[in-house]
Amino acid sequence: MLGARAWLGSVLLLPRAGVGLAASRRGSSSRDKDRSATVSSSAPMPAGGKGSHPSSTPQRVPNRLIHEKSPYLLQHAYNPVDWYPWGQEAFDKARKENKPIFLSVGYSTCHWCHMMEEESFQNEEIGRLLSEDFVSVKVDREERPDVDKVYMTFVQATSSGGGWPMNVWLTPNLQPFVGGTYFPPEDGLTRVGFRTVLLRIREQWKQNKNTLLENSQRVTTALLARSEISMGDRQLPPSAATMNNRCFQQLDEGYDEEYGGFAEAPKFPTPVILSFLFSYWLSHRLTQDGSRAQQMALHTLKMMANGGIRDHVGQGFHRYSTDCQWHVPHFEKMLYDQAQLAVAYSQAFQISGDEFYSDVAKGILQYVARSLSHRSGGFYSAEDADSPPERGMRPKEGAYYVWTVKEVQQLLPEPVLGATEPLTSGQLLMKHYGLTEAGNISPSQDPKGELQGQNVLTVRYSLELTAARFGLDVEAVRTLLNTGLEKLFQARKHRPKPHLDSKMLAAWNGLMVSGYAVTGAVLGQDRLINYATNGAKFLKRHMFDVASGRLMRTCYTGSGGTVEHSNPPCWGFLEDYAFVVRGLLDLYEASQESAWLEWALRLQDTQDRLFWDSQGGGYFCSEAELGAGLPLRLKDDQDGAEPSANSVSAHNLLRLHGFTGHKDWMDKCVCLLTAFSERMRRVPVALPEMVRALSAQQQTLKQIVICGDRQAKDTKALVQCVHSVYIPYKVLILADGDPSSFLSRQLPFLSTLRRLEDQATAYVCENQACSMPITDPCELRKLLHP
């Protein structure tokens, strides 16, 4: 692909720095680090750019995006650009008029997408260029992840990274020939401006179109070969022990001993990595490496929870940290982060018994319930990083979340009784959370100077140290700090809120169902499990087509809180099925309501029909029909900010085999893992969730059967005992004694298991061979956690 990269630069006369890089949302790979590092050094340009001539009284005339549902597309509905949504109308126009397609992909809470919209897409001159010489297409990457993945593969292969906004120029047949991410509007010292890029591409299309088309075809062919994932001649997947050890060693090499996390700044939450480390610890817990894995994961979670990446006032986690200390975040909040981190902190509590972690998990779910929940049970996608400091002002990143010393002093003036020196509640809070008069944000982390004198709350001392510093009781300090944070929270309600992306995605709702179900089960809180149940009911009511058995990808909040859909509907992708099936399996284990398990099986059947590659193994990311016309049909091969849908599907297939005994599920799982063998062997750290699935497949999955009445106290005690122990490779089955029940029909051996002396009774089974009956939760715990 280096030849393609060199060709792109020479044809367009673009220096490599011209392919701008924007902050990524894909986890903590080296590619993410490169993307974000480049962004941080780019100088912001004035809105409109130096060479623009915007109208002094611009008329806000909407373009055709005004008819879309996506919040991201609606943000561009008043641009002076003749935007099209992704679809046949745009493609037909490009072919009829023989024009290149300009494809711009982003999402509604993307800071650099906002920047480019303001600087370039609101610019009248740039708008004329885009409208007259190109067919301009806007895509919400969260609505069409298939389009995003295909062209991001091209951008990453032909430049030094990727990110959003992603801007790609296509032939009328949808083959890419040049691309990048964020472009400033005008030329700078090291960056080619967007207007210049447009002019050069226009010229090359007129003078060298055949060369562009030939090379575009060559690049597409090379990408097709490079992206193929198939079993080939392999019959079996690689050794789980080998892949586990190699993955652990790669993570160990990049671990930050002091602050936790992996690699240098920017640092991302990495739930898939933390989950891998916990599983690795369990299977190696008597070894030094096993202890090391546990320490790495727990320390990372503690440092993140103490850092500014966590919103100490309103709870929940921001997208990533711009520094290695987890101090100053990029402030957007994504639903998928909250969902996965709730599970990670719940697992940390299972393993450590430290309520610090369970409190963090509860805080995350409290934030989601308050700020990201639809009244009918669904979950919204995200909250923006930017908001106006005061009404009527221009939005600034982090304005909603940061504090000055003066604000805190005014809100918390009460004297603290019993301290060894004069002290107010505000001074106590500022000391504990590291607030200073000058602000605690380095100028290097604030290139636009928007956060001068502001502070991000980050825990500087333990409660014990803060208490000792002022001669106070630890519990008194805890109460004072919590009271102070609550007052800050109430005061913050009066600030202009960040934009809410109220789009609801099936995949992320599936992750959130898991977040509530797993945390509720671990903590024994039915209230949290009820949120998961309501989320699943929302998915079935609003995002499932009964006639076809298919999931819909999106739905939207309408006026008065109603639920609306696009017309025609946007059908689900592989990740929608995989994440929803995982959520339903987690919900069944938390609630023991078999209806959710039955629906999970039906959705898995549909997933197999729509996405399974019967020749090469594994699942394609999109339906063949839905992706018609795209130059590539991909299988996602990286566990990043979200796990790969193939990794999750591998786990789902194993669990479904455990619940039903159907051999087809196991066979498919083996085929999938075999198809990804080469990728796992080459870079196991890129697929930690799949390496976990490989371990589960090569171990024996435990079937933990509880015979009893779902509502009975003794049954609940045994179920809660199972949930209190960290057992990643298991299925939990409730056998209620009804031979006609769904699970009894699936697993005939359940009929041989009996209650002992009419008490709820547990059996731990492997390969349908079961332990002696157990009625005492303490004895069960010993068996599960020797």
PDB file of C-alpha atoms in Angstrom, residues 13 132 218 244 261 307 328 360 392 422 471 569 624 659 666 709:
ATOM      1  CA  LEU A  13       0.648  17.465  -4.714  1.00  0.00           C
ATOM      2  CA  GLU A 132     -20.739  22.824  -8.363  1.00  0.00           C
ATOM      3  CA  ARG A 218      -5.798  -0.737  -8.254  1.00  0.00           C
ATOM      4  CA  ASN A 244      -3.103 -15.594  25.942  1.00  0.00           C
ATOM      5  CA  GLY A 261      -3.459   2.302  31.351  1.00  0.00           C
ATOM      6  CA  GLY A 307      -8.848  11.092  37.509  1.00  0.00           C
ATOM      7  CA  VAL A 328      -7.777  16.509  31.492  1.00  0.00           C
ATOM      8  CA  VAL A 360     -18.107   3.701  40.655  1.00  0.00           C
ATOM      9  CA  GLY A 392     -25.739  33.187  23.974  1.00  0.00           C
ATOM     10  CA  PRO A 422      -9.668  27.696  59.697  1.00  0.00           C
ATOM     11  CA  GLY A 471      -7.371  16.651  61.788  1.00  0.00           C
ATOM     12  CA  PRO A 569     -35.855   2.094   8.141  1.00  0.00           C
ATOM     13  CA  ALA A 624     -24.861  -8.183   1.227  1.00  0.00           C
ATOM     14  CA  PHE A 659     -27.794 -23.092  26.967  1.00  0.00           C
ATOM     15  CA  MET A 666     -19.983 -24.651  18.635  1.00  0.00           C
ATOM     16  CA  ASP A 709     -38.719 -21.595  42.084  1.00  0.00           C
TER      17      ASP A 709
END
